[in-house]
CSV table of C-alpha atoms and ligand atoms in Angstrom, one decimal:
chain,number,residue,atom,x,y,z
A,1,MET,CA,34.3,-88.8,18.9
A,2,ARG,CA,34.5,-85.5,20.9
A,3,GLN,CA,37.3,-86.8,23.1
A,4,SER,CA,41.1,-86.6,23.0
A,5,ILE,CA,42.9,-89.6,21.7
A,6,TRP,CA,45.0,-89.5,24.9
A,7,LYS,CA,42.1,-90.0,27.2
A,8,ALA,CA,40.7,-92.7,24.9
A,9,ALA,CA,44.0,-94.6,24.9
A,10,ALA,CA,45.1,-94.2,28.5
A,11,GLN,CA,44.6,-96.9,31.2
A,12,LYS,CA,41.7,-96.7,33.6
A,13,ILE,CA,42.6,-96.0,37.2
A,14,SER,CA,40.5,-94.6,40.0
A,15,PHE,CA,40.8,-93.0,43.4
A,16,PRO,CA,38.1,-92.5,46.1
A,17,SER,CA,36.3,-89.3,46.7
A,18,LEU,CA,36.7,-87.3,49.9
A,19,ASN,CA,34.0,-88.3,52.5
A,20,GLU,CA,35.6,-87.0,55.8
A,21,ASN,CA,37.4,-84.1,57.4
A,22,ILE,CA,41.2,-84.5,57.3
A,23,SER,CA,44.3,-82.4,58.0
A,24,THR,CA,47.6,-82.3,56.1
A,25,GLU,CA,50.7,-80.2,55.5
A,26,ILE,CA,50.1,-79.4,51.8
A,27,ALA,CA,46.8,-79.6,49.9
A,28,ILE,CA,47.0,-79.6,46.1
A,29,VAL,CA,44.0,-78.7,44.1
A,30,GLY,CA,44.0,-80.2,40.6
A,31,GLY,CA,45.1,-83.6,39.3
A,32,GLY,CA,46.7,-82.7,36.0
A,33,ILE,CA,50.4,-82.8,35.2
A,34,THR,CA,51.3,-79.9,37.6
A,35,GLY,CA,49.4,-81.2,40.6
A,36,VAL,CA,50.4,-84.9,40.2
A,37,THR,CA,54.1,-84.1,39.6
A,38,ALA,CA,54.1,-81.7,42.6
A,39,ALA,CA,52.4,-84.4,44.8
A,40,TYR,CA,54.9,-87.0,43.6
A,41,LEU,CA,57.9,-84.8,44.4
A,42,LEU,CA,56.6,-83.5,47.7
A,43,ALA,CA,55.6,-86.9,48.9
A,44,ARG,CA,59.0,-88.3,47.9
A,45,SER,CA,60.7,-85.6,50.0
A,46,GLY,CA,58.6,-86.7,53.0
A,47,ARG,CA,55.9,-84.0,53.1
A,48,LYS,CA,52.3,-84.9,53.9
A,49,VAL,CA,50.1,-84.2,50.9
A,50,VAL,CA,46.5,-84.4,50.0
A,51,LEU,CA,45.5,-84.0,46.3
A,52,LEU,CA,41.9,-83.1,45.4
A,53,GLU,CA,40.7,-83.4,41.8
A,54,ALA,CA,37.3,-82.2,40.8
A,55,GLY,CA,36.9,-84.9,38.1
A,56,THR,CA,39.4,-87.6,37.4
A,57,ILE,CA,43.2,-87.7,37.3
A,58,SER,CA,44.4,-86.1,34.0
A,59,GLY,CA,40.7,-85.6,33.0
A,60,GLY,CA,41.2,-81.9,32.4
A,61,THR,CA,43.6,-79.9,30.2
A,62,SER,CA,46.6,-82.2,30.6
A,63,GLY,CA,44.6,-85.0,29.0
A,64,ASP,CA,43.5,-82.6,26.2
A,65,SER,CA,47.0,-81.3,25.4
A,66,THR,CA,49.3,-82.0,22.5
A,67,GLY,CA,51.5,-84.6,24.2
A,68,ASN,CA,54.6,-82.6,23.2
A,69,LEU,CA,57.5,-81.7,25.5
A,70,TYR,CA,60.2,-79.2,24.4
A,71,ALA,CA,62.6,-76.6,25.5
A,72,MET,CA,61.3,-74.0,23.0
A,73,VAL,CA,58.2,-71.9,23.6
A,74,ASP,CA,55.2,-71.2,21.5
A,75,LYS,CA,55.9,-67.4,21.8
A,76,ARG,CA,59.4,-68.0,20.3
A,77,LEU,CA,62.6,-67.7,22.3
A,78,HIS,CA,63.7,-64.7,20.3
A,79,HIS,CA,60.6,-62.8,21.4
A,80,ILE,CA,61.5,-63.6,25.1
A,81,GLN,CA,65.0,-62.4,24.3
A,82,SER,CA,63.8,-59.1,23.0
A,83,LYS,CA,61.2,-58.5,25.7
A,84,TRP,CA,63.4,-59.7,28.6
A,85,SER,CA,67.1,-60.4,27.8
A,86,LYS,CA,69.3,-63.1,26.3
A,87,GLU,CA,70.0,-64.5,29.7
A,88,THR,CA,66.3,-64.8,30.5
A,89,ALA,CA,65.5,-66.6,27.3
A,90,ALA,CA,68.5,-68.9,27.9
A,91,ASN,CA,67.1,-69.7,31.4
A,92,VAL,CA,63.7,-70.4,29.9
A,93,ALA,CA,65.2,-72.9,27.5
A,94,ARG,CA,67.4,-74.5,30.1
A,95,SER,CA,64.7,-74.8,32.8
A,96,ARG,CA,62.3,-76.3,30.3
A,97,GLY,CA,64.9,-78.7,29.1
A,98,GLU,CA,65.4,-79.9,32.7
A,99,ALA,CA,61.6,-80.5,33.1
A,100,VAL,CA,61.6,-82.7,30.0
A,101,ASN,CA,64.6,-84.6,31.5
A,102,LEU,CA,62.6,-85.2,34.7
A,103,VAL,CA,59.7,-86.7,32.7
A,104,GLU,CA,62.1,-89.0,31.0
A,105,GLU,CA,63.8,-90.0,34.3
A,106,LEU,CA,60.4,-90.8,35.9
A,107,VAL,CA,59.1,-92.7,32.9
A,108,LYS,CA,62.3,-94.9,33.0
A,109,ARG,CA,62.4,-95.3,36.8
A,110,HIS,CA,58.7,-96.3,37.1
A,111,GLN,CA,58.3,-98.0,33.7
A,112,ILE,CA,55.4,-95.8,32.9
A,113,ASP,CA,53.7,-97.0,29.8
A,114,CYS,CA,53.0,-93.7,28.0
A,115,SER,CA,54.8,-94.0,24.6
A,116,PHE,CA,57.5,-91.5,25.7
A,117,LYS,CA,60.2,-91.0,23.1
A,118,ARG,CA,62.7,-88.3,22.1
A,119,VAL,CA,61.9,-86.7,18.8
A,120,PRO,CA,63.0,-83.7,16.8
A,121,TRP,CA,61.1,-80.4,16.9
A,122,TYR,CA,60.6,-78.4,13.7
A,123,LEU,CA,59.4,-74.9,13.1
A,124,PHE,CA,58.8,-74.1,9.5
A,125,SER,CA,57.5,-71.4,7.1
A,126,GLU,CA,55.7,-72.4,3.9
A,127,THR,CA,56.5,-69.1,2.3
A,128,GLU,CA,59.4,-66.6,2.4
A,129,LYS,CA,57.2,-64.2,4.4
A,130,LYS,CA,58.1,-66.0,7.7
A,131,ASP,CA,61.7,-66.8,6.9
A,132,ARG,CA,63.0,-64.0,9.2
A,133,THR,CA,61.1,-65.5,12.1
A,134,ILE,CA,62.7,-68.8,11.6
A,135,GLU,CA,66.2,-67.3,11.2
A,136,LYS,CA,65.8,-65.3,14.4
A,137,GLU,CA,64.8,-68.5,16.3
A,138,ILE,CA,67.8,-70.4,14.9
A,139,GLU,CA,70.1,-67.6,16.1
A,140,ALA,CA,68.4,-67.6,19.6
A,141,ALA,CA,68.4,-71.4,20.0
A,142,ALA,CA,72.0,-71.7,18.8
A,143,HIS,CA,73.0,-69.1,21.4
A,144,TYR,CA,71.5,-71.3,24.2
A,145,GLY,CA,73.4,-74.3,23.1
A,146,LEU,CA,70.3,-76.1,21.8
A,147,PRO,CA,71.1,-78.6,19.0
A,148,VAL,CA,69.5,-76.8,16.0
A,149,GLU,CA,70.0,-76.8,12.3
A,150,GLU,CA,68.5,-75.0,9.4
A,151,LEU,CA,66.6,-77.0,6.7
A,152,HIS,CA,64.8,-76.2,3.5
A,153,GLU,CA,62.8,-79.4,3.3
A,154,LEU,CA,60.9,-81.6,5.7
A,155,PRO,CA,60.3,-85.3,6.0
A,156,LEU,CA,56.6,-84.4,5.3
A,157,PRO,CA,54.7,-83.9,2.1
A,158,ILE,CA,54.8,-80.1,2.7
A,159,LYS,CA,56.7,-77.6,0.7
A,160,VAL,CA,58.7,-75.3,3.0
A,161,SER,CA,60.8,-72.2,2.5
A,162,THR,CA,62.9,-72.4,5.7
A,163,ALA,CA,62.7,-74.6,8.8
A,164,ILE,CA,64.6,-75.0,12.1
A,165,LYS,CA,65.1,-78.5,13.5
A,166,ALA,CA,66.0,-79.1,17.2
A,167,ASP,CA,66.9,-82.6,18.2
A,168,GLY,CA,66.2,-84.2,21.5
A,169,GLN,CA,62.7,-82.9,22.3
A,170,ALA,CA,60.0,-85.4,23.3
A,171,GLN,CA,56.5,-86.8,22.9
A,172,PHE,CA,54.3,-89.0,25.1
A,173,ASN,CA,50.6,-89.8,25.9
A,174,PRO,CA,50.1,-87.1,28.6
A,175,ALA,CA,47.0,-88.8,30.1
A,176,ALA,CA,48.8,-92.2,30.4
A,177,TYR,CA,51.8,-90.5,31.9
A,178,VAL,CA,49.9,-88.5,34.5
A,179,LYS,CA,47.8,-91.5,35.5
A,180,GLY,CA,50.9,-93.7,35.6
A,181,LEU,CA,52.8,-91.3,37.8
A,182,ALA,CA,49.8,-90.9,40.1
A,183,GLU,CA,49.9,-94.6,40.8
A,184,LYS,CA,53.6,-94.4,41.8
A,185,ILE,CA,53.1,-91.6,44.4
A,186,ASP,CA,54.2,-92.7,47.8
A,187,SER,CA,50.8,-93.4,49.4
A,188,THR,CA,52.1,-93.2,53.0
A,189,ASN,CA,52.7,-89.5,52.4
A,190,CYS,CA,50.0,-88.6,49.9
A,191,ARG,CA,46.3,-89.3,49.6
A,192,ILE,CA,44.6,-88.7,46.3
A,193,PHE,CA,40.8,-88.0,46.0
A,194,GLU,CA,38.9,-87.8,42.7
A,195,ASN,CA,35.4,-86.4,42.1
A,196,SER,CA,36.1,-84.0,45.0
A,197,GLU,CA,35.6,-80.5,43.7
A,198,VAL,CA,36.8,-77.7,46.0
A,199,TYR,CA,34.2,-75.1,46.1
A,200,HIS,CA,35.6,-72.8,48.8
A,201,ILE,CA,38.9,-72.0,50.5
A,202,GLU,CA,38.5,-70.4,54.0
A,203,LYS,CA,41.6,-68.6,55.4
A,204,GLU,CA,41.6,-69.4,59.1
A,205,GLU,CA,44.6,-70.1,61.2
A,206,GLU,CA,45.3,-72.7,58.5
A,207,LEU,CA,43.5,-73.0,55.2
A,208,VAL,CA,40.3,-75.0,55.0
A,209,LEU,CA,39.2,-76.4,51.7
A,210,SER,CA,35.6,-77.5,51.4
A,211,THR,CA,34.3,-80.2,49.1
A,212,ALA,CA,30.7,-81.6,49.0
A,213,LYS,CA,31.3,-84.3,51.5
A,214,GLY,CA,34.5,-83.3,53.5
A,215,THR,CA,37.1,-80.7,54.3
A,216,VAL,CA,40.9,-80.6,54.1
A,217,THR,CA,42.7,-78.4,56.6
A,218,ALA,CA,46.2,-77.6,55.3
A,219,GLN,CA,49.2,-75.3,56.2
A,220,LYS,CA,49.9,-74.6,52.5
A,221,VAL,CA,47.8,-74.9,49.4
A,222,ILE,CA,48.9,-75.4,45.8
A,223,LEU,CA,46.3,-74.3,43.2
A,224,ALA,CA,47.3,-76.5,40.3
A,225,THR,CA,44.1,-75.6,38.5
A,226,HIS,CA,45.6,-74.1,35.3
A,227,THR,CA,44.4,-70.6,36.5
A,228,PRO,CA,44.0,-69.8,40.2
A,229,LYS,CA,40.6,-70.4,41.6
A,230,GLY,CA,38.9,-67.3,43.1
A,231,ILE,CA,39.7,-63.7,42.6
A,232,TYR,CA,43.3,-62.5,42.2
A,233,GLY,CA,44.7,-59.3,40.8
A,234,LEU,CA,46.9,-61.5,38.6
A,235,GLN,CA,43.9,-62.4,36.5
A,236,THR,CA,44.2,-59.0,34.8
A,237,ALA,CA,47.5,-60.4,33.4
A,238,LEU,CA,46.2,-63.8,32.2
A,239,TYR,CA,44.3,-64.1,29.0
A,240,PRO,CA,42.2,-67.2,28.3
A,241,TYR,CA,42.3,-68.8,24.8
A,242,ARG,CA,41.0,-72.0,23.3
A,243,GLU,CA,42.7,-74.2,20.8
A,244,TYR,CA,41.5,-77.2,18.8
A,245,ALA,CA,42.8,-80.7,17.9
A,246,ILE,CA,41.9,-83.6,15.6
A,247,ALA,CA,43.3,-87.1,15.3
A,248,ALA,CA,43.0,-88.3,11.8
A,249,ARG,CA,43.4,-92.1,11.1
A,250,LEU,CA,45.4,-92.6,8.0
A,251,ASN,CA,44.6,-95.0,5.1
A,252,SER,CA,48.2,-95.2,4.1
A,253,GLY,CA,51.4,-93.4,4.6
A,254,ASP,CA,53.1,-92.2,7.7
A,255,PHE,CA,55.6,-89.6,8.5
A,256,PRO,CA,58.6,-89.6,10.7
A,257,ASP,CA,58.2,-88.8,14.4
A,258,GLY,CA,58.5,-85.2,15.3
A,259,ILE,CA,56.8,-82.1,16.5
A,260,TYR,CA,56.0,-79.9,13.4
A,261,TRP,CA,55.0,-76.3,13.9
A,262,ASP,CA,53.7,-74.3,11.0
A,263,THR,CA,54.2,-70.5,11.3
A,264,GLU,CA,51.4,-69.5,8.9
A,265,ALA,CA,49.9,-66.9,11.0
A,266,ASP,CA,46.2,-67.0,10.1
A,267,PHE,CA,45.8,-70.5,11.4
A,268,HIS,CA,48.9,-71.6,13.3
A,269,THR,CA,49.0,-75.4,13.2
A,270,SER,CA,51.1,-78.0,14.8
A,271,MET,CA,51.3,-81.7,13.7
A,272,ARG,CA,52.5,-84.9,15.1
A,273,THR,CA,52.0,-88.6,14.7
A,274,TYR,CA,50.7,-91.2,17.1
A,275,ARG,CA,50.3,-95.0,16.7
A,276,LYS,CA,47.4,-96.6,18.5
A,277,GLY,CA,47.1,-100.4,18.1
A,278,ASN,CA,47.7,-101.1,14.4
A,279,ASP,CA,46.6,-97.6,13.3
A,280,ASN,CA,48.6,-94.6,12.3
A,281,TYR,CA,47.2,-91.2,13.2
A,282,VAL,CA,48.2,-87.7,12.4
A,283,LEU,CA,47.3,-85.1,14.9
A,284,VAL,CA,46.6,-81.6,13.7
A,285,LEU,CA,46.2,-78.8,16.3
A,286,GLY,CA,45.6,-75.1,16.0
A,287,GLY,CA,43.0,-72.4,15.5
A,288,HIS,CA,43.1,-70.4,18.7
A,289,HIS,CA,40.6,-67.7,19.8
A,290,LYS,CA,39.7,-65.9,23.0
A,291,VAL,CA,37.4,-67.9,25.2
A,292,GLY,CA,33.7,-67.1,24.8
A,293,GLN,CA,34.1,-64.8,21.8
A,294,GLU,CA,33.2,-66.8,18.7
A,295,ASP,CA,30.0,-67.2,16.7
A,296,ASP,CA,30.8,-70.5,15.1
A,297,TYR,CA,33.1,-72.7,17.3
A,298,ASN,CA,32.8,-75.8,15.0
A,299,ARG,CA,34.5,-74.0,12.2
A,300,PHE,CA,37.9,-74.7,13.8
A,301,TYR,CA,37.4,-78.5,13.6
A,302,ARG,CA,36.4,-78.1,9.9
A,303,LYS,CA,39.5,-76.1,9.2
A,304,LEU,CA,41.8,-78.6,10.9
A,305,GLU,CA,40.2,-81.4,8.9
A,306,GLN,CA,40.8,-79.5,5.7
A,307,ASN,CA,44.5,-79.1,6.7
A,308,ALA,CA,44.9,-82.8,7.4
A,309,ARG,CA,43.3,-83.8,4.2
A,310,ARG,CA,45.5,-81.4,2.2
A,311,TYR,CA,48.6,-83.3,3.1
A,312,PHE,CA,47.6,-86.9,4.1
A,313,ASP,CA,45.6,-89.9,3.0
A,314,VAL,CA,43.0,-89.6,5.7
A,315,ALA,CA,40.5,-92.4,6.4
A,316,ASP,CA,38.5,-90.6,9.0
A,317,ILE,CA,38.7,-88.1,11.8
A,318,GLU,CA,38.3,-90.3,14.8
A,319,TYR,CA,38.9,-87.8,17.6
A,320,GLU,CA,38.2,-84.1,18.0
A,321,TRP,CA,38.9,-82.1,21.1
A,322,SER,CA,39.7,-78.6,22.4
A,323,ALA,CA,41.7,-77.2,25.3
A,324,GLN,CA,42.2,-73.9,27.1
A,325,HIS,CA,45.3,-72.0,27.8
A,326,TYR,CA,46.2,-68.8,29.5
A,327,LYS,CA,48.6,-66.3,28.0
A,328,PRO,CA,50.7,-64.3,30.5
A,329,ALA,CA,51.0,-60.5,29.9
A,330,ASP,CA,54.8,-60.4,30.0
A,331,GLY,CA,55.4,-63.8,28.2
A,332,LEU,CA,56.4,-65.9,31.2
A,333,PRO,CA,54.4,-68.1,33.5
A,334,TYR,CA,53.6,-67.2,37.1
A,335,ILE,CA,54.9,-69.8,39.6
A,336,GLY,CA,55.2,-69.6,43.4
A,337,GLU,CA,53.5,-68.0,46.4
A,338,SER,CA,50.5,-65.8,45.4
A,339,SER,CA,49.4,-62.6,46.9
A,340,ASP,CA,47.5,-64.8,49.5
A,341,ASP,CA,49.9,-66.1,52.2
A,342,ASN,CA,50.5,-69.9,52.0
A,343,ILE,CA,48.6,-70.2,48.6
A,344,TYR,CA,50.9,-71.2,45.8
A,345,ILE,CA,50.0,-70.9,42.1
A,346,ALA,CA,51.3,-72.1,38.7
A,347,THR,CA,49.6,-70.4,35.8
A,348,GLY,CA,50.1,-68.5,32.5
A,349,PHE,CA,51.7,-71.5,30.6
A,350,SER,CA,50.3,-70.4,27.2
A,351,THR,CA,50.3,-73.5,24.9
A,352,ASP,CA,53.5,-74.8,26.5
A,353,GLY,CA,51.8,-76.2,29.6
A,354,LEU,CA,53.0,-79.8,29.8
A,355,THR,CA,56.6,-78.7,30.2
A,356,TYR,CA,55.8,-75.7,32.3
A,357,GLY,CA,53.5,-77.9,34.5
A,358,VAL,CA,56.4,-80.2,35.3
A,359,LEU,CA,58.8,-77.2,35.8
A,360,SER,CA,56.2,-75.6,38.2
A,361,ALA,CA,56.2,-78.8,40.3
A,362,MET,CA,60.0,-78.8,40.5
A,363,ILE,CA,60.0,-75.1,41.6
A,364,LEU,CA,57.2,-75.6,44.1
A,365,ASP,CA,58.8,-78.7,45.6
A,366,ASP,CA,62.0,-76.7,46.2
A,367,GLN,CA,60.2,-73.7,47.6
A,368,LEU,CA,58.0,-75.8,50.0
A,369,ASN,CA,61.1,-77.7,51.2
A,370,GLY,CA,63.1,-74.5,51.8
A,371,ARG,CA,65.6,-75.2,49.0
A,372,LYS,CA,66.9,-72.6,46.6
A,373,ASN,CA,65.6,-73.1,43.1
A,374,PRO,CA,67.7,-71.5,40.2
A,375,TRP,CA,64.5,-70.4,38.4
A,376,SER,CA,62.1,-69.4,41.1
A,377,ASP,CA,62.9,-65.6,40.7
A,378,LEU,CA,62.5,-65.8,36.9
A,379,TYR,CA,58.9,-67.1,37.2
A,380,LYS,CA,58.0,-65.5,40.5
A,381,ALA,CA,54.2,-65.2,40.8
A,382,SER,CA,54.3,-61.8,42.5
A,383,ARG,CA,56.5,-60.1,40.0
A,384,PHE,CA,55.4,-56.7,38.7
A,385,THR,CA,56.5,-56.0,35.1
A,386,PRO,CA,54.5,-53.0,33.9
A,387,VAL,CA,56.7,-52.2,30.9
A,388,LYS,CA,56.9,-55.8,29.6
A,389,SER,CA,53.2,-56.3,30.2
A,390,ALA,CA,51.9,-53.0,29.0
A,391,ARG,CA,51.0,-53.8,25.4
A,392,ASN,CA,49.1,-57.1,26.2
A,393,PHE,CA,47.7,-55.7,29.4
A,394,ILE,CA,46.0,-52.7,27.7
A,395,LYS,CA,44.8,-54.6,24.7
A,396,GLU,CA,43.4,-57.6,26.7
A,397,ASN,CA,41.8,-55.5,29.4
A,398,ILE,CA,40.0,-53.3,26.9
A,399,ASN,CA,38.7,-56.5,25.5
A,400,VAL,CA,37.5,-57.6,29.0
A,401,ALA,CA,35.8,-54.2,29.6
A,402,LYS,CA,33.9,-54.7,26.3
A,403,GLN,CA,32.6,-58.0,27.5
A,404,TYR,CA,30.9,-56.4,30.4
A,405,LEU,CA,28.9,-54.2,28.0
A,406,LYS,CA,27.0,-57.4,27.0
A,407,ASN,CA,25.1,-57.1,30.3
A,408,LEU,CA,23.4,-54.0,28.9
A,409,PRO,CA,19.6,-54.3,28.2
A,410,GLY,CA,18.8,-55.4,24.6
A,411,LYS,CA,22.1,-57.5,24.2
A,412,ALA,CA,20.5,-60.9,24.5
A,413,GLU,CA,20.7,-63.5,21.6
A,414,ALA,CA,17.0,-64.6,21.7
A,415,GLU,CA,13.7,-63.1,22.9
A,416,SER,CA,12.0,-66.3,23.7
A,417,PHE,CA,12.8,-70.0,24.4
A,418,ASP,CA,11.1,-71.0,21.2
A,419,GLU,CA,14.1,-69.6,19.3
A,420,ILE,CA,16.4,-72.3,20.8
A,421,ALA,CA,16.8,-75.5,19.0
A,422,ALA,CA,17.2,-78.9,20.8
A,423,GLY,CA,20.8,-79.4,21.9
A,424,GLN,CA,21.5,-75.6,21.8
A,425,GLY,CA,21.8,-72.8,24.3
A,426,LYS,CA,21.2,-69.1,24.0
A,427,VAL,CA,21.3,-66.0,26.2
A,428,VAL,CA,17.7,-64.8,26.7
A,429,GLU,CA,16.6,-61.6,28.5
A,430,VAL,CA,13.9,-62.4,31.1
A,431,ASP,CA,12.6,-59.6,33.4
A,432,ASP,CA,15.6,-57.4,32.6
A,433,GLU,CA,18.0,-60.2,33.5
A,434,LYS,CA,20.2,-62.3,31.2
A,435,TRP,CA,19.5,-66.0,31.4
A,436,ALA,CA,21.7,-68.9,30.0
A,437,VAL,CA,19.0,-71.1,28.6
A,438,PHE,CA,19.8,-74.6,27.3
A,439,LYS,CA,17.3,-76.9,25.6
A,440,ASP,CA,18.4,-80.6,25.8
A,441,GLU,CA,17.7,-83.2,23.2
A,442,ASN,CA,14.4,-84.1,24.8
A,443,GLY,CA,13.3,-80.5,24.6
A,444,GLN,CA,13.6,-79.9,28.3
A,445,VAL,CA,14.7,-76.4,29.1
A,446,HIS,CA,17.5,-75.7,31.7
A,447,CYS,CA,17.6,-72.1,33.0
A,448,ARG,CA,20.6,-70.5,34.7
A,449,SER,CA,21.6,-66.9,35.2
A,450,ALA,CA,24.0,-65.9,32.4
A,451,VAL,CA,26.1,-63.9,34.9
A,452,CYS,CA,29.4,-65.6,35.6
A,453,THR,CA,29.9,-66.4,39.2
A,454,HIS,CA,33.5,-65.3,39.1
A,455,MET,CA,33.2,-61.6,38.4
A,456,ASP,CA,29.8,-61.1,36.7
A,457,CYS,CA,30.6,-61.2,33.0
A,458,ILE,CA,27.9,-62.6,30.7
A,459,VAL,CA,28.7,-66.1,29.5
A,460,ASP,CA,28.6,-67.2,25.8
A,461,TRP,CA,27.1,-70.5,24.4
A,462,ASN,CA,29.9,-72.7,22.9
A,463,ASP,CA,28.1,-74.8,20.2
A,464,ALA,CA,31.1,-77.1,19.7
A,465,GLU,CA,31.6,-78.1,23.4
A,466,LYS,CA,28.0,-77.5,24.6
A,467,SER,CA,29.2,-75.3,27.4
A,468,TRP,CA,28.8,-71.8,28.7
A,469,ASP,CA,32.1,-70.0,28.4
A,470,CYS,CA,33.0,-66.7,30.1
A,471,PRO,CA,34.8,-64.2,27.8
A,472,CYS,CA,36.4,-62.3,30.7
A,473,HIS,CA,38.7,-64.7,32.6
A,474,GLY,CA,37.9,-68.1,31.0
A,475,SER,CA,35.5,-69.8,33.4
A,476,ARG,CA,33.5,-72.5,31.7
A,477,PHE,CA,30.3,-74.2,32.8
A,478,LYS,CA,28.4,-77.2,31.6
A,479,ALA,CA,25.2,-76.7,29.6
A,480,THR,CA,23.4,-77.3,32.9
A,481,GLY,CA,25.5,-74.7,34.8
A,482,GLU,CA,28.1,-76.7,36.8
A,483,VAL,CA,31.7,-75.5,36.7
A,484,ILE,CA,34.0,-77.2,34.2
A,485,GLU,CA,37.2,-75.1,34.6
A,486,GLY,CA,38.5,-71.6,35.2
A,487,PRO,CA,38.6,-69.3,38.2
A,488,ALA,CA,34.9,-69.6,39.2
A,489,PHE,CA,34.2,-71.7,42.2
A,490,SER,CA,30.4,-71.8,42.0
A,491,PRO,CA,27.9,-73.0,39.3
A,492,LEU,CA,25.7,-70.6,37.4
A,493,ASP,CA,22.8,-69.6,39.6
A,494,LYS,CA,19.6,-71.6,39.0
A,495,ARG,CA,16.5,-69.8,37.5
A,496,ASN,CA,13.0,-71.1,37.5
A,497,THR,CA,10.6,-70.6,34.7
B,1,FES,FE1,35.9,-63.9,35.5
B,1,FES,FE2,33.8,-65.0,34.3
B,1,FES,S1,35.7,-65.8,34.5
B,1,FES,S2,34.0,-63.0,35.2
C-alpha cells in the first residue's frame, strides 16, 4: 500500500473547513507537528489562534516521517561543532532534548494514545571505513553530557565495526500524536480548519489569508508549511530532498526497540520496529535524492526491500511511502520572524523534523508572547552566515541554475501524447512550450503547463508518487496539477488540447 504505516494506524478525526471570513490574533498555516504544537502552546497561553490545514491534520510530512525523536542530528553533532562551535552543537543537543521532553510531557498529561516510548539510539558502521565518524560523534555527544557508550555489536543480526548508543531517545506514531494533540487544544482560543488551503496572503494593515471559501485576517502568521509558502530569499539556502520508507511485516523474529542508523554512505538507512495489532514490523528508511531529479523513483523502494530482506524474515512489504525534507545551507534550521514583518517561519529541518518541529513551536510560542527563549538567536530565521553556508550555497544553486536550462527548446521527454503510457506523465513540447501531460488509467489526457508556478522551473514526472515535482525549490503537484506541497501557492496552469 502506498501509504505510511502511521497514517494507516492513526485514529480518524476531522475538523470543518473554513466557510466564512474571520479575524484572529495569530493564523497558523499547516497542521503538522509544528503547526499543531504551536497552536496548542499559544492557545494555552491565552492567544487567539486559527489553524488552517490544506488537507487533514498530520496528513502531510509529519504523518510520513520516521516517528523518531532524538537529541542528535542527521548531519552529526561533530559536523555542527566543526562548522559552528562546541557551544552551538551543545545547544543544538540540549534544545532538541527539551523538545523530546515536551512531547513526553504532553503525551502523559493528555493520555495521547501514540505508542510513545523512550528507546536507545544507535549509529553504526558496518566497516572500519566509517569508524572515525562514529568515534567523533561519541566524543561530541559525551562532551554535551549525552548518555552515550561505544559498542562493537548490536542487538540486530547485523555485523558492525563500531557503534555509538545513546539512551533516552524516543519513538511514537507521529500521526496519532499530532491528531491526539489537536483534539486537546483549548477550543475557546483556537479554531482548526481542515481542507482549507491558503492560496494567497495579502499584506494590508493586517495579514489576510485567502482560502476557497473564506478569509482569515490576522495580526501575525506562522507558516508551519515545512518550507515557507511564496517567494523568500531564504529559499536559496534551503535544498529540497526526498527520502523513502517501507514497513515490512515479519514472519518471525523481532529486534529490540531502538533507532538504528547505518552510516554506509551510498544508501544511508535507518531502521526501527513497530507493533501494529499482533504483527511485528521493521521499518527501513533511506535513499535520499534531490526533488525532481531522478529517472527511476521506484528504485528506492526496491533497494529498501532488498535491505530489509537481507537481515530479516520478511513476510511482505505492507506499506511504502516517501517524504520530503529541506536541508539548510549552514546546517541549522531557520526559526522565527521572516524577512516579511509579522510572518514567522520554521524550516530547514533536514531529516530531523519531528524534534525540530516541536522545538520551533516552543520558540515561536515564546517569541509571540514576548518571552525570551534561550535558543531563538541560535536558530534565528534572518541570520546571515555566508562563510558557513558557502559550500552548500554554491553547489546547490549551481544545481538550481542547471534546472532552468530544461526550459530550452528541444529538452522535452516526448514529442507526442502517444508516447505516454496509461498512468504515466511526461513533459511534452507543444507550440514551443513545455506541457506536463498525464494520461490516466482510462486513457484520458490531462494537460498542464510544465512551468512551476513558484519561480518558473520545469517540473519532472515522479513515477513512484504519480506527481509533478519541481527540481528548484521542491514544489510538488498532483498528476492533475493541484499543489501537494512546497513553496508554490497555485496549481500548474491548465492547457487545452
Ligand atoms: Fe521554486 Fe518550482 S519550487 S520554481
